[in-house]
mmCIF file of C-alpha atoms and ligand atoms in Angstrom:
data_model
loop_
_atom_site.group_PDB
_atom_site.id
_atom_site.type_symbol
_atom_site.label_atom_id
_atom_site.label_comp_id
_atom_site.label_asym_id
_atom_site.label_seq_id
_atom_site.Cartn_x
_atom_site.Cartn_y
_atom_site.Cartn_z
ATOM 1 C CA MET A 1 3.688 2.431 1.590
ATOM 2 C CA SER A 2 1.108 0.743 3.748
ATOM 3 C CA ARG A 3 -2.658 0.766 3.583
ATOM 4 C CA VAL A 4 -4.872 2.600 6.066
ATOM 5 C CA ILE A 5 -8.622 2.062 6.140
ATOM 6 C CA TYR A 6 -10.712 4.885 7.570
ATOM 7 C CA ILE A 7 -14.295 4.094 8.527
ATOM 8 C CA HIS A 8 -16.598 7.101 8.336
ATOM 9 C CA PRO A 9 -19.428 7.664 10.830
ATOM 10 C CA ASN A 10 -21.930 6.523 8.160
ATOM 11 C CA GLY A 11 -20.061 3.246 7.716
ATOM 12 C CA GLU A 12 -18.413 4.100 4.399
ATOM 13 C CA ARG A 13 -14.737 3.254 3.998
ATOM 14 C CA SER A 14 -11.910 5.314 2.592
ATOM 15 C CA GLU A 15 -8.517 3.784 1.942
ATOM 16 C CA ALA A 16 -5.173 5.489 1.589
ATOM 17 C CA ASP A 17 -1.640 4.329 0.910
ATOM 18 C CA VAL A 18 0.566 6.000 3.475
ATOM 19 C CA ALA A 19 4.333 6.286 3.589
ATOM 20 C CA ASP A 20 6.187 4.994 6.609
ATOM 21 C CA GLY A 21 6.787 7.815 9.055
ATOM 22 C CA GLN A 22 3.653 9.759 8.167
ATOM 23 C CA ASN A 23 0.986 10.114 10.815
ATOM 24 C CA LEU A 24 -2.614 9.150 10.161
ATOM 25 C CA MET A 25 -3.964 12.698 10.643
ATOM 26 C CA MET A 26 -1.693 14.084 7.925
ATOM 27 C CA ALA A 27 -2.450 11.097 5.729
ATOM 28 C CA ALA A 28 -6.188 11.714 6.048
ATOM 29 C CA THR A 29 -6.034 15.441 5.354
ATOM 30 C CA GLY A 30 -3.604 14.860 2.497
ATOM 31 C CA HIS A 31 -5.982 12.390 0.883
ATOM 32 C CA ASP A 32 -9.055 14.630 1.386
ATOM 33 C CA ILE A 33 -10.599 12.130 3.767
ATOM 34 C CA GLU A 34 -13.344 14.016 5.563
ATOM 35 C CA GLY A 35 -13.952 13.900 9.279
ATOM 36 C CA ILE A 36 -10.423 14.302 10.619
ATOM 37 C CA VAL A 37 -9.814 17.988 11.184
ATOM 38 C CA GLY A 38 -6.338 18.244 12.687
ATOM 39 C CA ASP A 39 -6.690 21.904 13.656
ATOM 40 C CA CYS A 40 -3.423 22.100 15.571
ATOM 41 C CA GLY A 41 -1.303 20.471 12.899
ATOM 42 C CA GLY A 42 -0.377 17.559 15.116
ATOM 43 C CA VAL A 43 0.997 19.173 18.266
ATOM 44 C CA MET A 44 -1.647 17.605 20.527
ATOM 45 C CA SER A 45 -3.534 20.756 21.413
ATOM 46 C CA CYS A 46 -6.858 20.312 19.586
ATOM 47 C CA ALA A 47 -8.089 16.688 19.808
ATOM 48 C CA THR A 48 -9.855 17.103 16.447
ATOM 49 C CA CYS A 49 -8.060 14.104 14.974
ATOM 50 C CA HIS A 50 -9.802 11.571 17.209
ATOM 51 C CA VAL A 51 -10.069 8.024 15.869
ATOM 52 C CA ILE A 52 -10.932 4.681 17.378
ATOM 53 C CA VAL A 53 -8.431 2.005 16.414
ATOM 54 C CA GLU A 54 -9.982 -1.354 15.633
ATOM 55 C CA ALA A 55 -8.560 -4.594 16.993
ATOM 56 C CA PRO A 56 -6.002 -6.030 16.668
ATOM 57 C CA PHE A 57 -4.085 -2.936 15.662
ATOM 58 C CA GLY A 58 -4.592 -1.028 18.872
ATOM 59 C CA GLU A 59 -2.375 -3.513 20.679
ATOM 60 C CA GLN A 60 0.405 -2.946 18.143
ATOM 61 C CA LEU A 61 0.645 0.764 18.819
ATOM 62 C CA PRO A 62 2.915 2.290 21.421
ATOM 63 C CA PRO A 63 0.868 3.393 24.412
ATOM 64 C CA PRO A 64 -0.301 7.009 24.365
ATOM 65 C CA SER A 65 1.947 9.582 25.943
ATOM 66 C CA GLU A 66 0.783 11.412 29.032
ATOM 67 C CA THR A 67 -0.138 14.436 26.903
ATOM 68 C CA GLU A 68 -2.118 12.320 24.442
ATOM 69 C CA THR A 69 -3.917 10.629 27.320
ATOM 70 C CA GLN A 70 -4.849 14.009 28.746
ATOM 71 C CA MET A 71 -6.057 15.327 25.380
ATOM 72 C CA LEU A 72 -8.230 12.258 24.877
ATOM 73 C CA ASP A 73 -10.269 13.518 27.815
ATOM 74 C CA TYR A 74 -11.202 16.572 25.703
ATOM 75 C CA THR A 75 -12.463 14.930 22.538
ATOM 76 C CA ALA A 76 -15.862 16.078 21.260
ATOM 77 C CA ALA A 77 -17.053 12.496 20.847
ATOM 78 C CA PRO A 78 -16.960 10.203 23.863
ATOM 79 C CA ARG A 79 -13.660 8.499 24.504
ATOM 80 C CA GLU A 80 -13.671 4.754 23.816
ATOM 81 C CA PRO A 81 -11.202 2.015 24.765
ATOM 82 C CA GLY A 82 -9.552 2.239 21.326
ATOM 83 C CA SER A 83 -9.505 6.034 21.159
ATOM 84 C CA ARG A 84 -6.303 7.658 19.949
ATOM 85 C CA LEU A 85 -5.198 10.901 18.380
ATOM 86 C CA SER A 86 -4.462 10.055 14.764
ATOM 87 C CA CYS A 87 -1.674 12.643 14.679
ATOM 88 C CA GLN A 88 0.185 10.389 17.091
ATOM 89 C CA ILE A 89 -0.165 7.186 15.059
ATOM 90 C CA VAL A 90 2.906 6.945 12.879
ATOM 91 C CA MET A 91 2.687 4.567 9.962
ATOM 92 C CA ASN A 92 5.028 1.633 9.609
ATOM 93 C CA ALA A 93 4.909 -1.644 7.714
ATOM 94 C CA ALA A 94 3.606 -3.549 10.750
ATOM 95 C CA LEU A 95 0.471 -1.393 10.638
ATOM 96 C CA ASP A 96 -0.379 -2.286 7.034
ATOM 97 C CA GLY A 97 -4.161 -2.686 6.866
ATOM 98 C CA ILE A 98 -4.860 -0.754 10.053
ATOM 99 C CA VAL A 99 -8.529 0.132 10.473
ATOM 100 C CA VAL A 100 -9.566 3.296 12.297
ATOM 101 C CA ARG A 101 -13.060 4.654 12.852
ATOM 102 C CA ILE A 102 -13.358 8.410 12.533
ATOM 103 C CA ALA A 103 -14.921 9.832 15.672
ATOM 104 C CA ASN A 104 -17.955 12.052 15.233
ATOM 105 C CA PRO A 105 -18.149 14.885 16.008
ATOM 106 C CA GLN A 106 -14.616 16.269 16.081
ATOM 107 C CA LEU A 107 -15.542 19.812 17.107
HETATM 108 S S1 FES B 1 -4.087 17.280 15.161
HETATM 109 FE FE1 FES B 1 -4.467 18.348 17.017
HETATM 110 S S2 FES B 1 -4.347 16.819 18.511
HETATM 111 FE FE2 FES B 1 -4.001 15.733 16.675
#
């Protein structure tokens, strides 16, 4: 288990302990963390799981795939340098303490 910190648009924080191998979209919906929709279930066809990864964790993630990069052009909120699809961020021990801002809006 590793800790994920979600920052809501109003600045409030939610924290969740997430098992290695679980993605941050599923972790958020499983912990009733509002603001991450995940309409497509994680198959990269909705872009409603948009988060902005805070430094320094963004550099520790694998680069986005071509499909993820394309979907990030269709997010409801403007794309930022740290923007990622949370369904594509897979938890591992090296990401313990990762901080992600929940994009707003998602739809
Ligand atoms: S859940 Fe649909 S793109 Fe991530």
